[in-house]
Amino acid sequence: MFATFTGNSRRRRNVNLSGQKSVNPFTNPSWSGNTPVGASKTVAQAQVQRLQRQQERTRLKAAQRIQRVWRGYRTRKALRASRRQAFDQIYDEGNLVQDPARRTTDAIPLLLSVFQASVEDDCRRLCLLARDLLQTNFHAFTSGAIDFVRLEKLVRVLVSGLRRFNLRNEGQQAGTLLQTLVAVIRERPQSVRHLLGDYYDMLGNCCNALGPSSSFLHTVREAVNAPLLVDVSVSDVAYQEFALSFLTKADLFLFESNIDLFAANVDVDRLSRSLHANLAPGQKPLAEAHLLWLLGHFIALQKSKKQAVLHSRSIKVLYSLLSALSDQIRAGFASPTAKAEGEEDGTAQALPPYVLEQASSLTNRDEISGLLEAFAMEHGDGTDLENAGILAGYILTLISCFPPLGDDIRMRLYLADIPTQEGPLSAVKFFWRAASRTSVFTQIAADPDKALEVLREKATKTPTAHAETDSTWHREWRTILLFLELYIFVLRLTDDEDFFGALNCSPTKADLGSRLRSNGLMLADLKRLTLFLKHLGFTLYMNAADIQGSATSISYGQPSSSNTPPGFTLISGVDFYGFRALVTTATKMLYERDSRRQFLPQDHWLMTSKLDMAGFLQAVVLEEQRQRELADSDEEDNPGGSDEDEPMAFAAGAVRLSRHARIEKLRLMQKKAARERLREAVGPKLEILRNMPFVVPFDIRVQIFRQFVHLDKLRRRGGNIDPDRWRLWIVNQHGGPFDPSPTGMHILSRHKAQVQRGRAFADALDQFWDLKEGLKEPIQITFVDSFGMQEAGIDGGGVTKEFLLSVTTEAFTQDQKLFVTNSQNAFYPNPCALDQEKHRLQEAMVPENSDLWKETITYLLRQYEFLGRIIGKCLYEGILIDISFAGFFLLKWTSAADSAETYRANINDLRELDEELYQGMLQLKNYPGDVADLGLDFTITDRVSLPDEHPVRTVTRPLIPDGEKIPVTNENRPLYISYVARHRLVVQPYAQTRAFLRGLSMIIDPAWLSMFNQAELQRLVGGDSAGIDVDDLRRHTVYSGVYEIGDDGQEHPTVKLFWEVMTELSDDEKRDVLKYVTSSPRAPLLGFSQLNPPFSIRDGGLDEERLPSASTCVNLLKLPQYKTKEGLKKKLLYAVKSGAGFDLS
């Protein structure tokens, strides 16, 4: 029903008061274009009249206001003029005989009421008054003639007046005003309490304008110090404004040049307390430029005071400032190469020289030693974990801010001793003691399940911002991180003699001659440390997504201005990935020691209890497929290349990146970080295998490797593993077998080659170089003998194996000079090859950087790269080669997966490279006298002449920038030894090694190789060095011809004799037989079931006088039908020892 229906159908009466009938009043509103009539006209006229009256009132009020303002201005101007006239009459030359006290009493109210800093005469009048005030010692105020309330206004007038003076031209007048301000502060400090910000800001301008030296130095110094020396209620505010309004000023030339004078009356501890409160999270942040100058001036004050005790508050302040400015300092203190790159991409920002000098001084040895001594003096024996965490955070930030000086800082800490109740303790041992006592370390080392719980502890707490970054949790982690930094440095310097010498006994006074040994850990401590690292590292990889998802930025002090996306951060400059890399590096270095010379229990590194080993293989394969799909989707989203390669936009005419480009760069970094987190989230087990493979048994990892290769073959070959099927698939994809297209024929032709015996490596390089990754596919080889005739070969994979073995055999001969051997006959790239090739070109008068020069060098490196591909092909096809590689070279294979090249050279690897050089370094390390007497410096001599060339020619190269100017001393000799090892192992063979690894990674994914250590990689390349399992070989042997097993399942009598002989042979003889047949004396890692082609035996005829022969290309033994075991054994061993092959078959 209608809500308005009342039940009465009678029409209501319509009353019209306008006097007009049948007129709608709304048909012609006031805004209509039609002429209004009736009521509408009346309303419209009323509106217009009302608007006119309102406008008239507004004009009237505006006129009145203008008149009022003008009258006020005119009156004030007249009043000011009259009062200025009165002031001038007081100071008229005729009235100067008047008592100065009387003059100031009369003049002060006049000047305070009219002073304008912009009026030059007012500034002159202020100077006259200030002179009288100083002369009368402020009698007008002290006598009560003028209220002290006006003194605050006088201070404001004095400060504003000083801002107007040109101190160089009007220094006398400015000096008078400064003296007046100092007198006011001493007489009535409360009067300046609320003006200290403007006061110190004005003094900062003075110090900048006066330059390094000035006759007003004493006056300015008194003005700076005066508020700091009064009662606490004012001086506390004064220290705050002194820090925030004065020390933040740029180029305080007068202050910086006379820092000792200014610092005399500055209490650095009170300044630190004030800064610590104002730099805490939640406070108003300062601009980066202000923070930089605050840091520089605070360091200068700290150094000038030379305090006997360095309070923890001072360390906290330095920590806060360095944390907030770590990116700026790191960029400003970058190496020349990095700085040049920064200038090219617009990200380089030069630090002010004064700030850079002061900040760099923090890394001096005296500063670090003094820091540790002062810390120990304040905190006793250092058992206070809270303060140890504060010190650790500060030192970590130093290392983060000054990457080029990282080793120098670590060396100074390594050489430093910290006084304790038990006597001096090395910094490494001090922080080990502190770290091992933390609850974080204790919990994680005892229980692998605790690691995730401890790392999540940060996310479950919700304290205040300041308490959050200064909690026990954070301090303990910083202590642990600093210990790991120092211990990694010590491990780099420590040889096995010192490392193992410290395992079973605590260093005695007699041992202290070896600094490295005194820094070693006992076996029980190493077990705890490795358990902690293993449990923590496993959790950081397995639960990376969970940890990063629940964590927030937790750096101490103000957040860093880095463009790094926010995330899990233990300290400024060390994000989640840096933290994890530090843990991983320490873990791997200890694992490498243990794998080289075992000192930990068997299976100590395994963590199979934390993994479902039954389904681990399938889970890892699935994760690898998911990551590959994710990578493929990224390529589809970025068809033009990776995000990191996109060009940056520059502002027109500017060198630095535009704001838009910076935002774009941040966006790309965030996108990359998100993609990395996603990759880890879909493949945690795969990340474990890549970074901590030793927690998984070796045989499982080998199976995973072979499965990865198998899946890669399926992807690349369209599901056709068999070579013939793959070739047929290619033909079918391109026209079919009856009408093949040129494209299909071209693909197949690229995988064919004719190789001459004795020139296998050179021919393969010429014909297969352009194939690149295509070498993964099946290849067809035709051997050509010395007469140019093609050899017949069984095309079942055997010819390919023969080809690969021939190429490797030729490449690793001494004639090629590409690789050389050490004393154990293990191969590594010839470190002198590049230098010798350049020397040969110079002898031939070839101009450097000419086309011939470049082509020759390129061809040399191309040989290394191709050889890397060949080794990768052998691994890819499961073909074993009888070549041993040096352990330090194999370590580089495992680190090739990381673009940063994580291999770190150490003195123990140097022993494997050059035993004589290693012994020389040991003698230098243990030299009892003054090493400086030996005349060594940080340079090294490399041989550049050919091996048979005389006289020998060498070139001297610096180990570090300006190394020829830095002598080797007792203190820096460990660093010198480290740099020598780095040069010989990394720098000198860098180009050759990089080329080889580039070729290897084309065929074998570097991430797959990262699953193995150096010894395991050697087994992967050459087979298992364990004893030959004859029973396993027998189970997986294939028979053909007469020896084929019939329906009765019985072996041929000669075959039975053969296995009886094999069982009786010694292990060396078994290996000889295996090498004779398969070309490798070692069994495949997963047993003979993995041998491809399988081990085969075929009858070699009835003539028992014939020797057995072999076709190594197909792993085939052709065995005549011998009747007796003695005859078979004699003929077999004779054939093996004499090298009988095709000719004797």
Short mmCIF file of N, CA, C and O in Angstrom, two decimals, residues 1028-1031 1033-1034 1055-1067 1069-1075 1077 1088 1095 1097 1117 1119 1125 1128-1129 1132-1133 1136:
data_model
loop_
_atom_site.label_atom_id
_atom_site.label_comp_id
_atom_site.label_asym_id
_atom_site.label_seq_id
_atom_site.Cartn_x
_atom_site.Cartn_y
_atom_site.Cartn_z
N ILE A 1028 88.43 -53.04 -6.43
CA ILE A 1028 87.55 -53.49 -7.50
C ILE A 1028 86.66 -54.63 -6.99
O ILE A 1028 87.15 -55.63 -6.45
N ASP A 1029 85.38 -54.44 -7.11
CA ASP A 1029 84.41 -55.47 -6.70
C ASP A 1029 84.16 -56.40 -7.89
O ASP A 1029 83.37 -56.09 -8.79
N VAL A 1030 84.85 -57.56 -7.87
CA VAL A 1030 84.76 -58.49 -9.00
C VAL A 1030 83.35 -59.05 -9.13
O VAL A 1030 82.84 -59.25 -10.24
N ASP A 1031 82.70 -59.33 -8.01
CA ASP A 1031 81.34 -59.86 -8.06
C ASP A 1031 80.38 -58.88 -8.73
O ASP A 1031 79.51 -59.29 -9.52
N LEU A 1033 81.24 -56.55 -10.91
CA LEU A 1033 81.61 -56.53 -12.32
C LEU A 1033 81.03 -57.74 -13.05
O LEU A 1033 80.51 -57.65 -14.17
N ARG A 1034 81.07 -58.89 -12.41
CA ARG A 1034 80.56 -60.13 -13.02
C ARG A 1034 79.05 -60.06 -13.24
O ARG A 1034 78.54 -60.50 -14.28
N VAL A 1055 84.89 -68.56 -19.51
CA VAL A 1055 84.41 -67.41 -18.73
C VAL A 1055 84.56 -67.69 -17.24
O VAL A 1055 84.97 -66.81 -16.47
N LYS A 1056 84.21 -68.91 -16.84
CA LYS A 1056 84.37 -69.27 -15.43
C LYS A 1056 85.82 -69.17 -15.00
O LYS A 1056 86.15 -68.68 -13.91
N LEU A 1057 86.73 -69.65 -15.88
CA LEU A 1057 88.17 -69.54 -15.57
C LEU A 1057 88.58 -68.08 -15.45
O LEU A 1057 89.40 -67.71 -14.58
N PHE A 1058 88.03 -67.26 -16.33
CA PHE A 1058 88.38 -65.84 -16.29
C PHE A 1058 88.00 -65.20 -14.94
O PHE A 1058 88.81 -64.48 -14.35
N TRP A 1059 86.82 -65.51 -14.45
CA TRP A 1059 86.41 -64.91 -13.18
C TRP A 1059 87.20 -65.49 -12.00
O TRP A 1059 87.44 -64.78 -11.01
N GLU A 1060 87.57 -66.74 -12.09
CA GLU A 1060 88.43 -67.30 -11.04
C GLU A 1060 89.77 -66.58 -11.01
O GLU A 1060 90.32 -66.27 -9.95
N VAL A 1061 90.33 -66.30 -12.20
CA VAL A 1061 91.61 -65.58 -12.28
C VAL A 1061 91.44 -64.17 -11.73
O VAL A 1061 92.28 -63.69 -10.96
N MET A 1062 90.36 -63.48 -12.11
CA MET A 1062 90.13 -62.12 -11.64
C MET A 1062 90.03 -62.07 -10.12
O MET A 1062 90.52 -61.13 -9.48
N THR A 1063 89.41 -63.07 -9.54
CA THR A 1063 89.26 -63.08 -8.08
C THR A 1063 90.61 -63.24 -7.40
O THR A 1063 90.86 -62.66 -6.33
N GLU A 1064 91.52 -64.01 -8.03
CA GLU A 1064 92.83 -64.27 -7.41
C GLU A 1064 93.82 -63.13 -7.63
O GLU A 1064 94.83 -63.05 -6.91
N LEU A 1065 93.59 -62.27 -8.58
CA LEU A 1065 94.54 -61.19 -8.86
C LEU A 1065 94.59 -60.18 -7.72
O LEU A 1065 93.62 -60.00 -6.97
N SER A 1066 95.73 -59.52 -7.62
CA SER A 1066 95.85 -58.43 -6.64
C SER A 1066 95.03 -57.23 -7.12
O SER A 1066 94.61 -57.17 -8.29
N ASP A 1067 94.81 -56.28 -6.22
CA ASP A 1067 93.98 -55.12 -6.59
C ASP A 1067 94.63 -54.33 -7.71
O ASP A 1067 93.93 -53.85 -8.62
N GLU A 1069 96.55 -55.52 -10.07
CA GLU A 1069 96.39 -56.29 -11.31
C GLU A 1069 94.95 -56.19 -11.82
O GLU A 1069 94.71 -56.13 -13.03
N LYS A 1070 94.00 -56.20 -10.90
CA LYS A 1070 92.60 -56.02 -11.32
C LYS A 1070 92.41 -54.68 -12.00
O LYS A 1070 91.70 -54.56 -13.01
N ARG A 1071 93.03 -53.65 -11.42
CA ARG A 1071 92.92 -52.31 -12.02
C ARG A 1071 93.58 -52.27 -13.39
O ARG A 1071 93.09 -51.58 -14.31
N ASP A 1072 94.69 -52.99 -13.55
CA ASP A 1072 95.34 -53.02 -14.85
C ASP A 1072 94.43 -53.65 -15.90
O ASP A 1072 94.33 -53.18 -17.04
N VAL A 1073 93.76 -54.74 -15.51
CA VAL A 1073 92.84 -55.39 -16.44
C VAL A 1073 91.69 -54.45 -16.78
O VAL A 1073 91.30 -54.33 -17.95
N LEU A 1074 91.15 -53.78 -15.76
CA LEU A 1074 90.03 -52.88 -15.99
C LEU A 1074 90.44 -51.71 -16.89
O LEU A 1074 89.68 -51.32 -17.79
N LYS A 1075 91.63 -51.19 -16.69
CA LYS A 1075 92.11 -50.11 -17.54
C LYS A 1075 92.35 -50.59 -18.96
O LYS A 1075 92.10 -49.87 -19.95
N VAL A 1077 90.70 -52.76 -20.55
CA VAL A 1077 89.44 -52.95 -21.27
C VAL A 1077 88.66 -51.64 -21.40
O VAL A 1077 88.08 -51.36 -22.45
N PHE A 1088 79.35 -51.05 -11.33
CA PHE A 1088 79.53 -51.33 -12.76
C PHE A 1088 78.21 -51.32 -13.53
O PHE A 1088 78.22 -51.40 -14.76
N PHE A 1095 80.54 -53.54 -19.55
CA PHE A 1095 81.70 -54.43 -19.69
C PHE A 1095 81.25 -55.67 -20.46
O PHE A 1095 80.26 -56.33 -20.09
N ILE A 1097 82.40 -59.34 -22.85
CA ILE A 1097 83.40 -60.38 -23.17
C ILE A 1097 82.89 -61.13 -24.39
O ILE A 1097 81.74 -61.60 -24.43
N LEU A 1117 86.28 -57.00 -24.12
CA LEU A 1117 87.44 -57.89 -23.99
C LEU A 1117 87.22 -59.09 -24.93
O LEU A 1117 86.21 -59.81 -24.81
N LEU A 1119 88.41 -62.55 -25.66
CA LEU A 1119 89.13 -63.57 -24.89
C LEU A 1119 89.11 -64.90 -25.65
O LEU A 1119 88.04 -65.50 -25.87
N LYS A 1125 93.38 -72.53 -16.35
CA LYS A 1125 93.41 -71.25 -15.62
C LYS A 1125 94.79 -70.63 -15.66
O LYS A 1125 94.94 -69.41 -15.79
N LEU A 1128 95.36 -68.99 -19.03
CA LEU A 1128 94.57 -67.77 -19.18
C LEU A 1128 95.19 -66.63 -18.38
O LEU A 1128 95.30 -65.50 -18.88
N LYS A 1129 95.61 -66.95 -17.16
CA LYS A 1129 96.20 -65.90 -16.31
C LYS A 1129 97.49 -65.37 -16.92
O LYS A 1129 97.72 -64.15 -16.95
N LEU A 1132 96.66 -63.32 -20.07
CA LEU A 1132 95.94 -62.08 -19.72
C LEU A 1132 96.89 -61.04 -19.15
O LEU A 1132 96.89 -59.87 -19.58
N LEU A 1133 97.72 -61.44 -18.20
CA LEU A 1133 98.64 -60.48 -17.58
C LEU A 1133 99.69 -60.01 -18.58
O LEU A 1133 100.10 -58.84 -18.55
N VAL A 1136 98.02 -57.44 -20.75
CA VAL A 1136 97.77 -56.20 -20.01
C VAL A 1136 99.07 -55.42 -19.83
O VAL A 1136 99.11 -54.18 -20.02
#
